[in-house]
Coordinates of C-alpha atoms and ligand atoms in Angstrom, one line a residue:
Chain A
M1 CA 0.0 0.0 0.0
R2 CA 1.4 3.5 -1.0
I3 CA -0.1 6.8 0.0
D4 CA 0.5 9.8 -2.3
C5 CA 1.2 12.5 0.1
P6 CA 0.5 15.9 -1.4
C7 CA 3.6 17.3 0.2
C8 CA 6.2 14.3 -0.4
G9 CA 4.7 12.2 -3.2
P10 CA 4.0 8.5 -3.1
R11 CA 5.5 6.8 -0.2
G12 CA 5.2 3.4 1.4
V13 CA 2.7 2.6 4.1
A14 CA 5.5 2.0 6.6
E15 CA 6.3 5.8 6.7
F16 CA 2.7 6.5 8.0
S17 CA 0.9 6.0 11.2
Y18 CA -2.7 5.3 11.3
G19 CA -5.2 7.7 12.8
G20 CA -8.4 5.9 12.4
D21 CA -11.9 7.2 11.2
G22 CA -11.4 10.6 9.8
T23 CA -15.1 11.6 9.8
L24 CA -15.3 12.0 13.5
R25 CA -15.9 15.4 15.0
R26 CA -15.3 16.0 18.7
P27 CA -18.4 17.4 20.3
D28 CA -18.4 21.1 21.3
L29 CA -16.6 21.3 24.6
A30 CA -19.4 23.1 26.1
T31 CA -21.5 20.0 25.6
R32 CA -22.7 18.7 29.0
E33 CA -24.1 15.3 28.1
A34 CA -21.8 12.3 28.2
E35 CA -23.4 10.6 25.2
P36 CA -22.1 12.6 22.3
F37 CA -18.5 12.3 23.8
S38 CA -18.9 8.5 24.4
A39 CA -20.1 8.1 20.7
Y40 CA -17.1 10.2 19.6
V41 CA -14.6 8.2 21.4
Y42 CA -16.1 4.6 20.9
D43 CA -18.5 4.1 18.2
R44 CA -17.4 3.5 14.7
E45 CA -19.2 2.8 11.4
N46 CA -16.3 0.4 10.2
P47 CA -17.5 0.1 6.6
R48 CA -16.5 -2.6 4.2
G49 CA -15.7 -0.4 1.2
P50 CA -14.6 3.3 1.0
H51 CA -13.5 4.6 4.4
V52 CA -12.3 8.1 5.2
E53 CA -9.4 7.9 7.5
L54 CA -6.6 10.0 9.0
W55 CA -2.8 9.1 8.3
H56 CA 0.1 10.9 9.9
H57 CA 3.1 11.0 7.7
I58 CA 5.4 10.5 10.8
A59 CA 8.6 9.5 8.8
G60 CA 8.1 12.2 6.2
C61 CA 6.6 15.7 6.3
R62 CA 4.6 15.0 9.5
H63 CA 1.4 16.3 8.1
W64 CA -1.9 14.6 8.9
L65 CA -3.6 13.5 5.8
R66 CA -7.2 12.7 5.2
V67 CA -7.2 9.4 3.0
T68 CA -10.2 7.9 1.2
R69 CA -9.3 4.1 1.0
N70 CA -11.4 1.0 0.2
T71 CA -11.0 -1.2 3.1
L72 CA -11.9 -4.3 1.0
T73 CA -9.4 -3.8 -1.7
H74 CA -6.9 -1.4 0.0
E75 CA -7.1 0.7 -3.1
I76 CA -6.6 4.5 -2.3
L77 CA -9.2 6.6 -3.8
G78 CA -8.0 10.1 -2.5
V79 CA -5.6 11.9 -0.4
E80 CA -5.7 15.5 0.9
M81 CA -4.3 17.4 3.7
A82 CA -6.1 17.4 7.0
G83 CA -6.5 20.2 9.4
R84 CA -5.3 23.8 8.8
F85 CA -4.1 22.9 5.3
A86 CA -7.2 21.0 4.1
G87 CA -8.9 21.9 1.0
D88 CA -12.2 23.5 1.1
A89 CA -14.2 20.3 0.8
A90 CA -12.8 18.8 4.0
R91 CA -12.4 22.0 5.8
I92 CA -14.7 22.8 8.7
E93 CA -14.4 26.3 10.0
G94 CA -12.7 26.6 13.2
Q95 CA -11.7 23.0 13.6
G96 CA -8.6 20.9 13.4
A97 CA -8.3 17.5 11.8
Chain B
M1 CA -23.7 -40.2 15.3
Q2 CA -21.1 -42.8 14.5
K3 CA -18.8 -42.9 17.7
Y4 CA -15.2 -42.5 17.1
S5 CA -12.9 -45.0 19.1
A6 CA -9.8 -47.1 18.5
L7 CA -12.2 -50.0 17.8
S8 CA -14.2 -48.0 15.1
L9 CA -10.9 -47.1 13.5
L10 CA -9.7 -50.8 13.3
K11 CA -13.1 -51.9 11.9
N12 CA -13.0 -49.3 9.2
A13 CA -9.5 -49.9 8.4
F14 CA -10.4 -53.6 7.7
S15 CA -13.4 -52.6 5.4
G16 CA -11.2 -50.1 3.4
H17 CA -12.6 -47.0 5.1
R18 CA -15.7 -47.2 3.0
H19 CA -18.2 -46.9 5.8
W20 CA -17.4 -43.6 7.6
Q21 CA -20.5 -41.2 7.7
P22 CA -20.1 -37.6 7.0
A23 CA -19.4 -35.7 10.2
W24 CA -22.6 -33.6 10.0
R25 CA -25.6 -33.6 7.9
K26 CA -26.2 -31.1 5.0
A27 CA -29.3 -29.7 6.6
E28 CA -31.9 -27.7 4.6
P29 CA -33.0 -24.6 6.5
K30 CA -36.5 -24.9 8.0
P31 CA -38.9 -22.0 8.0
A32 CA -38.7 -21.6 11.8
Y33 CA -36.6 -22.5 14.8
D34 CA -36.4 -21.8 18.4
A35 CA -33.0 -20.0 18.0
I36 CA -31.0 -18.9 15.0
I37 CA -27.1 -18.6 15.3
V38 CA -25.5 -16.4 12.5
G39 CA -22.0 -17.4 11.7
G40 CA -20.5 -20.9 11.7
G41 CA -17.1 -20.2 13.0
G42 CA -15.9 -21.6 16.3
H43 CA -18.0 -19.4 18.4
G44 CA -21.2 -19.9 16.6
L45 CA -20.7 -23.7 16.5
S46 CA -19.8 -24.0 20.1
T47 CA -22.8 -21.7 21.1
A48 CA -25.0 -24.2 19.2
Y49 CA -23.4 -27.2 21.0
Y50 CA -23.8 -25.8 24.4
L51 CA -27.4 -24.6 23.7
A52 CA -28.3 -28.1 22.9
K53 CA -26.2 -29.9 25.7
E54 CA -26.7 -27.5 28.6
H55 CA -30.0 -26.0 27.9
G56 CA -31.8 -28.7 25.9
L57 CA -32.5 -26.3 23.0
T58 CA -32.1 -28.6 19.9
N59 CA -34.4 -27.0 17.5
I60 CA -31.8 -24.5 16.4
V61 CA -29.9 -23.6 13.3
V62 CA -26.3 -22.4 12.7
L63 CA -26.3 -20.2 9.3
E64 CA -22.8 -19.9 7.7
K65 CA -22.3 -17.8 4.5
G66 CA -19.3 -19.8 3.3
W67 CA -18.2 -23.2 4.4
L68 CA -17.3 -24.2 8.0
G69 CA -14.0 -23.1 9.0
S70 CA -13.6 -20.5 6.2
G71 CA -13.3 -17.6 8.8
N72 CA -10.8 -17.0 11.6
I73 CA -11.5 -20.4 13.2
G74 CA -9.4 -21.8 10.2
R75 CA -6.9 -19.0 10.1
N76 CA -5.5 -18.5 13.7
T77 CA -2.2 -19.5 15.1
T78 CA -4.0 -21.9 17.5
I79 CA -2.6 -20.6 20.8
V80 CA -4.8 -21.3 23.9
R81 CA -3.8 -19.7 27.2
S82 CA -5.4 -18.0 30.3
N83 CA -2.6 -15.9 31.4
Y84 CA -4.2 -12.5 31.7
M85 CA -4.0 -9.9 34.4
L86 CA -7.5 -8.5 34.9
P87 CA -9.7 -10.7 37.1
D88 CA -12.7 -10.6 34.6
N89 CA -10.5 -11.8 31.8
N90 CA -8.7 -14.4 34.0
R91 CA -12.0 -16.0 35.2
F92 CA -13.5 -16.1 31.8
Y93 CA -10.4 -17.6 30.0
E94 CA -9.6 -20.0 32.8
W95 CA -13.2 -21.4 32.5
S96 CA -12.3 -21.8 28.7
M97 CA -9.1 -23.6 29.8
K98 CA -11.1 -26.0 31.9
L99 CA -13.4 -26.7 29.1
W100 CA -10.4 -27.3 26.6
E101 CA -9.1 -29.9 29.0
G102 CA -12.2 -32.1 28.6
L103 CA -13.0 -31.0 25.2
S104 CA -11.8 -34.0 23.0
L105 CA -13.7 -36.5 25.3
D106 CA -16.8 -34.3 25.6
L107 CA -17.0 -34.0 21.7
N108 CA -15.8 -37.4 20.9
Y109 CA -13.4 -35.7 18.5
N110 CA -9.7 -35.3 18.9
V111 CA -9.0 -31.5 18.9
M112 CA -5.3 -32.2 19.6
F113 CA -5.3 -30.0 22.5
S114 CA -1.6 -30.0 23.6
Q115 CA -0.7 -28.3 26.9
R116 CA 2.9 -27.7 25.8
G117 CA 3.1 -24.5 27.8
V118 CA 3.2 -20.8 26.7
L119 CA 6.4 -18.8 27.7
N120 CA 6.4 -15.0 27.6
L121 CA 10.2 -13.7 27.4
A122 CA 11.1 -10.7 29.3
H123 CA 14.0 -8.6 28.1
T124 CA 14.3 -5.9 30.7
P125 CA 14.1 -6.1 34.6
A126 CA 10.9 -3.9 34.4
Q127 CA 9.2 -6.2 32.0
L128 CA 10.1 -9.1 34.2
D129 CA 8.6 -7.2 37.3
D130 CA 5.4 -6.7 35.2
Y131 CA 5.2 -10.4 34.4
A132 CA 5.7 -11.3 38.0
R133 CA 2.7 -9.0 38.8
R134 CA 0.7 -10.8 36.1
G135 CA 1.7 -14.1 37.4
N136 CA 0.7 -13.2 40.8
S137 CA -2.7 -12.0 39.4
M138 CA -3.2 -15.5 37.6
R139 CA -2.2 -17.4 40.9
L140 CA -4.7 -15.4 43.0
E141 CA -7.4 -16.8 40.5
G142 CA -6.0 -20.3 40.9
I143 CA -4.3 -20.3 37.4
D144 CA -0.8 -21.9 37.1
A145 CA 2.0 -19.4 36.5
E146 CA 5.8 -19.7 36.9
L147 CA 8.5 -17.1 36.8
L148 CA 11.6 -18.5 35.1
G149 CA 15.2 -17.3 35.0
P150 CA 17.6 -17.7 31.8
S151 CA 18.9 -21.1 32.8
E152 CA 15.5 -22.6 33.1
I153 CA 14.5 -20.9 29.8
A154 CA 17.7 -22.4 28.1
A155 CA 16.7 -25.9 29.1
L156 CA 13.1 -25.2 27.7
V157 CA 13.9 -23.5 24.5
P158 CA 17.2 -24.6 23.0
G159 CA 17.2 -22.5 19.8
L160 CA 16.9 -19.2 21.7
D161 CA 19.6 -16.5 21.5
L162 CA 20.4 -16.3 25.2
S163 CA 23.7 -14.6 24.7
G164 CA 24.4 -11.2 26.4
S165 CA 25.1 -9.8 23.0
A166 CA 21.6 -10.6 21.7
R167 CA 19.9 -7.4 20.5
F168 CA 17.2 -7.9 23.1
P169 CA 18.9 -10.0 25.9
V170 CA 16.4 -12.4 27.8
V171 CA 16.4 -11.8 31.4
G172 CA 13.6 -14.2 32.2
G173 CA 10.0 -15.2 31.4
L174 CA 6.6 -16.1 32.6
L175 CA 5.5 -19.6 31.9
Q176 CA 1.9 -21.0 31.8
P177 CA 2.5 -24.7 31.8
R178 CA -1.2 -25.7 31.2
A179 CA -1.4 -23.4 28.2
G180 CA -0.6 -24.6 24.6
T181 CA -2.2 -25.3 21.2
A182 CA -5.1 -27.0 19.6
R183 CA -5.8 -28.1 16.0
H184 CA -8.1 -25.1 14.9
D185 CA -10.1 -26.9 12.1
A186 CA -10.8 -29.9 14.4
V187 CA -12.3 -27.6 16.8
A188 CA -14.9 -26.4 14.2
W189 CA -15.4 -29.8 12.8
G190 CA -15.8 -31.3 16.3
Y191 CA -18.3 -28.9 17.6
A192 CA -20.2 -29.1 14.3
R193 CA -20.4 -32.8 14.6
A194 CA -21.4 -33.0 18.2
A195 CA -24.0 -30.3 17.7
D196 CA -25.4 -32.0 14.7
A197 CA -25.6 -35.2 16.7
R198 CA -27.9 -33.5 19.0
G199 CA -30.2 -32.3 16.4
V200 CA -28.8 -28.9 15.5
D201 CA -29.1 -28.0 11.8
I202 CA -25.9 -26.6 10.3
V203 CA -26.6 -24.7 7.0
E204 CA -23.6 -23.7 4.9
N205 CA -23.5 -21.5 2.0
C206 CA -26.3 -19.4 3.6
E207 CA -25.7 -15.7 4.0
V208 CA -27.8 -13.7 6.3
T209 CA -29.0 -10.5 4.3
G210 CA -31.4 -9.0 6.6
F211 CA -33.5 -9.2 9.8
L212 CA -37.2 -9.6 10.3
R213 CA -38.7 -7.4 12.8
E214 CA -41.9 -6.9 14.6
G215 CA -41.6 -3.4 15.9
E216 CA -38.3 -3.1 17.8
R217 CA -38.1 -6.8 18.1
I218 CA -36.0 -9.1 15.9
V219 CA -38.0 -12.2 15.0
G220 CA -35.9 -13.9 12.4
V221 CA -33.6 -13.4 9.3
T222 CA -33.7 -13.2 5.6
T223 CA -31.0 -15.3 3.9
T224 CA -29.8 -16.2 0.5
R225 CA -31.8 -19.5 1.0
G226 CA -35.0 -17.8 2.2
E227 CA -36.7 -16.4 5.3
I228 CA -36.1 -18.0 8.6
R229 CA -38.0 -17.1 11.9
A230 CA -37.0 -17.5 15.4
P231 CA -37.6 -15.7 18.7
K232 CA -33.9 -15.5 19.4
V233 CA -31.1 -14.6 17.0
G234 CA -27.4 -14.8 18.2
V235 CA -24.9 -13.1 16.0
A236 CA -21.3 -14.5 16.1
V237 CA -19.7 -13.4 12.9
A238 CA -16.2 -11.9 14.2
G239 CA -14.8 -9.6 11.5
S240 CA -18.1 -9.1 9.9
T241 CA -20.0 -7.8 13.0
S242 CA -20.4 -4.3 11.9
Q243 CA -21.8 -5.4 8.4
V244 CA -24.3 -7.9 10.0
L245 CA -25.5 -5.5 12.7
A246 CA -25.9 -2.8 10.1
L247 CA -28.6 -5.0 8.7
A248 CA -30.5 -4.7 11.8
G249 CA -30.1 -1.0 11.7
V250 CA -27.3 -0.8 14.3
S251 CA -25.0 1.4 12.3
R252 CA -22.1 2.1 14.9
L253 CA -20.3 -0.2 17.3
P254 CA -17.2 0.1 19.5
I255 CA -15.6 -2.2 17.0
E256 CA -13.1 -1.8 14.0
S257 CA -12.2 -4.6 11.6
H258 CA -8.3 -5.0 11.2
V259 CA -6.3 -7.6 9.2
L260 CA -4.0 -10.0 11.2
Q261 CA -1.5 -12.0 9.2
A262 CA 0.0 -15.4 9.9
F263 CA 2.9 -17.4 8.7
V264 CA 4.1 -21.1 8.4
S265 CA 7.6 -22.1 7.5
E266 CA 8.6 -25.3 5.6
P267 CA 8.3 -28.4 8.0
V268 CA 11.5 -29.3 10.1
K269 CA 12.3 -31.9 12.7
P270 CA 11.0 -31.0 16.3
I271 CA 13.0 -27.9 17.5
L272 CA 10.3 -26.0 19.4
D273 CA 8.5 -27.8 22.1
G274 CA 6.1 -25.1 23.5
V275 CA 4.7 -21.8 22.5
V276 CA 7.2 -18.8 22.9
T277 CA 6.4 -15.1 22.7
F278 CA 8.9 -12.4 22.2
G279 CA 8.7 -9.6 24.7
A280 CA 10.7 -6.8 22.9
G281 CA 8.1 -6.7 20.1
H282 CA 5.0 -8.8 19.4
L283 CA 5.6 -12.2 18.1
Y284 CA 4.4 -15.7 19.1
I285 CA 5.6 -18.9 17.8
S286 CA 5.1 -22.8 17.9
Q287 CA 5.8 -25.7 15.9
S288 CA 2.8 -27.7 14.5
D289 CA 2.7 -31.6 14.5
K290 CA 3.6 -31.4 10.8
G291 CA 6.8 -29.7 11.7
G292 CA 6.1 -26.2 10.3
L293 CA 6.8 -23.1 12.5
V294 CA 3.6 -21.3 12.9
F295 CA 4.0 -17.6 13.9
G296 CA 2.4 -14.3 13.8
G297 CA 3.0 -10.6 15.2
D298 CA 0.9 -7.4 15.3
I299 CA -2.3 -6.6 13.1
D300 CA -1.5 -4.4 10.2
K301 CA -3.0 -1.5 12.1
Y302 CA -5.5 -0.1 9.6
N303 CA -9.1 -1.0 9.0
S304 CA -9.3 -3.8 6.6
Y305 CA -11.6 -6.5 5.2
A306 CA -9.1 -7.8 2.7
Q307 CA -7.8 -11.1 4.4
R308 CA -4.4 -10.1 3.1
G309 CA -1.9 -7.7 4.6
N310 CA 1.0 -5.6 3.5
L311 CA 4.8 -6.3 3.4
P312 CA 5.9 -4.1 6.1
V313 CA 4.3 -6.2 8.7
V314 CA 5.9 -9.3 7.0
E315 CA 9.2 -7.8 7.2
H316 CA 8.7 -6.7 10.8
V317 CA 7.6 -10.1 11.8
M318 CA 10.5 -11.8 10.0
S319 CA 13.0 -9.6 11.8
E320 CA 11.5 -10.4 15.3
V321 CA 11.5 -13.9 14.7
T322 CA 15.2 -14.1 13.5
A323 CA 16.3 -11.9 16.4
M324 CA 14.7 -14.2 18.8
L325 CA 15.4 -17.6 17.2
P326 CA 18.3 -17.1 14.8
F327 CA 18.1 -20.5 13.2
V328 CA 14.8 -19.5 11.6
S329 CA 16.6 -17.2 9.1
R330 CA 17.6 -20.4 7.3
L331 CA 14.1 -21.7 6.9
R332 CA 11.8 -20.9 4.0
L333 CA 8.5 -19.5 4.4
L334 CA 5.8 -21.8 3.1
R335 CA 2.5 -19.8 3.4
N336 CA 1.1 -16.5 4.5
W337 CA -2.5 -15.4 5.0
G338 CA -4.7 -12.9 6.9
G339 CA -7.9 -12.9 8.8
I340 CA -10.3 -10.1 9.8
M341 CA -10.4 -9.4 13.4
D342 CA -13.1 -7.7 15.2
M343 CA -11.0 -5.4 17.3
S344 CA -13.0 -3.9 20.2
M345 CA -12.2 -0.4 21.8
D346 CA -10.7 -2.0 24.9
G347 CA -9.3 -5.3 23.6
S348 CA -12.0 -7.4 25.4
P349 CA -15.0 -9.2 23.9
I350 CA -18.7 -8.4 24.1
I351 CA -21.1 -11.4 25.0
A352 CA -24.4 -9.8 25.9
P353 CA -28.1 -9.8 25.2
G354 CA -29.1 -7.0 22.7
P355 CA -28.6 -4.5 21.3
L356 CA -32.3 -5.0 20.1
P357 CA -34.9 -7.3 21.8
G358 CA -34.6 -10.8 20.4
L359 CA -30.9 -10.1 19.4
Y360 CA -27.8 -11.4 21.2
L361 CA -24.2 -10.3 20.3
N362 CA -20.9 -12.1 20.5
A363 CA -18.1 -10.1 19.2
G364 CA -14.9 -8.0 19.8
W365 CA -12.5 -11.0 19.9
C366 CA -9.4 -9.2 18.8
Y367 CA -6.4 -11.5 18.6
G368 CA -7.7 -13.9 21.2
G369 CA -10.9 -15.5 20.2
F370 CA -9.7 -19.1 19.4
K371 CA -8.6 -19.9 23.0
A372 CA -12.1 -18.4 24.0
T373 CA -14.0 -20.7 21.6
P374 CA -15.3 -23.1 24.4
A375 CA -16.2 -20.5 27.0
S376 CA -17.5 -18.0 24.4
G377 CA -20.0 -20.6 23.2
W378 CA -20.8 -21.8 26.8
C379 CA -21.5 -18.2 28.0
F380 CA -23.3 -17.1 24.9
A381 CA -25.5 -20.2 25.0
W382 CA -26.4 -19.4 28.7
T383 CA -27.0 -15.8 27.8
M384 CA -29.3 -16.9 24.9
A385 CA -31.1 -19.5 26.9
K386 CA -31.8 -17.4 30.1
D387 CA -32.0 -14.0 28.6
E388 CA -29.3 -12.8 31.0
P389 CA -25.5 -13.1 31.2
H390 CA -23.8 -15.7 33.2
P391 CA -21.5 -14.1 36.0
L392 CA -18.5 -15.1 33.9
N393 CA -19.6 -12.9 30.9
A394 CA -21.6 -10.2 32.8
P395 CA -18.6 -7.8 32.6
F396 CA -18.5 -8.2 28.9
T397 CA -21.4 -5.9 27.9
L398 CA -21.9 -3.6 25.1
D399 CA -22.6 -0.6 27.2
R400 CA -19.6 -0.9 29.3
F401 CA -17.9 1.7 27.1
R402 CA -20.6 4.4 27.7
N403 CA -20.6 3.5 31.4
G404 CA -16.8 3.9 31.9
A405 CA -16.6 0.2 32.8
S406 CA -14.2 -0.9 29.9
I407 CA -12.0 -3.9 30.5
D408 CA -8.6 -2.7 29.0
E409 CA -6.1 -5.4 29.7
R410 CA -3.2 -3.5 28.1
G411 CA -4.2 0.0 29.4
A412 CA -3.9 1.1 25.7
G413 CA -7.0 3.3 25.6
P414 CA -9.9 3.4 23.0
Y415 CA -7.5 2.7 20.1
P416 CA -8.5 -0.7 18.5
K417 CA -5.1 -1.0 16.7
M418 CA -3.3 -0.9 20.1
H419 CA -5.0 -3.9 21.6
Ligands
FAD1 C1 -4.0 -14.8 11.7 C2 -4.9 -15.0 13.0 C3 -4.2 -15.5 14.1 C4 -4.9 -15.8 15.3 N1 -4.3 -16.4 16.3 C5 -4.9 -16.6 17.4 C6 -4.4 -17.4 18.5 O1 -3.3 -17.9 18.5 N2 -5.0 -17.6 19.7 C7 -6.3 -17.2 19.7 O2 -6.9 -17.4 20.8 N3 -6.9 -16.5 18.7 C8 -6.4 -16.2 17.6 N4 -6.9 -15.5 16.7 C9 -8.3 -15.0 16.8 C10 -9.4 -16.1 16.6 O3 -9.2 -16.9 15.4 C11 -10.7 -15.2 16.3 O4 -10.9 -14.4 17.4 C12 -12.0 -16.4 16.4 O5 -11.8 -17.5 15.6 C13 -13.3 -15.6 16.0 O6 -14.4 -16.4 16.3 P1 -15.0 -17.3 15.2 O7 -14.2 -18.6 15.2 O8 -16.4 -17.6 15.6 O9 -14.8 -16.5 13.9 P2 -14.9 -17.0 12.3 O10 -14.4 -18.4 12.0 O11 -14.5 -15.9 11.4 O12 -16.5 -17.0 12.2 C14 -17.4 -16.1 11.8 C15 -18.2 -16.7 10.6 O13 -19.3 -15.8 10.4 C16 -19.5 -15.9 8.9 N5 -20.4 -14.9 8.4 C17 -20.0 -13.5 8.4 N6 -21.0 -12.8 7.8 C18 -22.2 -13.6 7.7 C19 -23.4 -13.4 7.4 N7 -24.0 -12.4 6.9 N8 -24.3 -14.6 7.4 C20 -23.8 -15.9 7.7 N9 -22.5 -16.0 8.2 C21 -21.7 -15.0 8.1 C22 -18.2 -15.9 8.4 O14 -18.2 -16.4 7.0 C23 -17.4 -16.7 9.3 O15 -17.3 -18.1 9.0 C24 -6.2 -15.3 15.4 C25 -6.8 -14.8 14.3 C26 -6.2 -14.7 13.1 C27 -6.9 -14.1 11.8
ZN2 ZN1 4.4 13.8 3.5

């Protein structure tokens, strides 16, 4: 498996550290109920097929990437920067990765 | 059921082995049962067996989408142990160990359970202290555990690099003498045959494609071979748990599916007596009766349903095995494969009623579900029959995460790839 890092180019998966489901959003810190936090920490959709996930280019540029990958075939369908440098599509105002 | 014995073997030998019966019937699914078990892996089959044997529920069916043994039950490295630290885990896995000890007789099927010992190597004094603590925790639960020094280890495992110049010198180890290995396929076949003998229907090539509901309640399933109704439906589908529960409208669970690879070398003469684990990384190795070295390491550490992994893990596992047992570098690798693990958020399983009325869930087995096969089925059968958990599986609920009662043996936190 190779990830085409927008910063470094195609690199082997061994250079990256997996950050899990990339669609999760931490609840607003002002939230008082436990339920949204517990769902954020523990509950996963775990799809068989395309999965939006985070990868950290730990042995490269150290950017966090948001990767769309097919979990059944390991095919990588898209890579973009996460967080501050994210493209408009992935970017959510005022939030990090 | 045709009973297996030395006499039956002799009789069949003299008649040219023409009269053996199939080990289980090829059952046609009936329209309704008292209970349905989804998944014909080790856990589904043992659940069916104990439902019939312990609770008298024989009008039941096991539905398997492929053939028996096509999932993780036929893909694991066959290690059986009960050397945990947390009491909830120790009690559950020790009950499994006790069931293993009588299993071949109970099933009238040789599962080749071999109590050859599992030795965890320690490479630093701190790690040895940690093992001593775990050993004490085991002994408090009445489980066998022995702390060994390098000379005892040298006598036990001749091929180890015990020199001071080893990259990770061995300073001691924790041995569970009653732990060992079993023949994984035989466990599936033995449970299937014994359940079938008690009247359980086992239906292969029958995929569950949906659930029948009356309001909130689950009252049966739709399958590739038609509708089947039952007041109780137990799900034991390991790596496919998220997909099957999504069919019931449960779209999120504290589970991620990850791929774990395993390896077998070419067969060699007996060199490794027990199971040995490398403590400076994650590696476990034993020698099969055929002579192949069977070993594995970490999961690949990303969500996967591919049943095959990537090369960095292969390379990592090979470097670990050759650091620990240098002679392995001269062996050729025969086969390598992967299986899909239901990794839970705390590394411990779920055996519980729910999450919907009429539904029962058995999942979250991570790397360790083979050794759990007898106790998992035993406890799940109890839970399905009595609509409440047995004390042994009462801690393994689905809502323990929400309630802050997670059972995190490694203290690794809610990261499935770390368990
Ligand atoms: C490489 C590897 C090494 C391992 N090593 C060890 C070890 O040394 N010791 C240990 O204790 N554990 C080990 N494990 C873990 C252990 O094998 C599993 O935890 C355990 O087998 C899972 O339970 P099972 O046997 O019921 O699963 P499976 O055999 O996977 O059974 C689940 C079944 O459900 C079926 N299914 C899925 N979806 C559907 C559907 N929609 N309808 C009908 N059927 C369906 C599947 O086809 C499958 O047969 C290892 C696992 C792997 C992959
Ligand atoms: Zn990069």
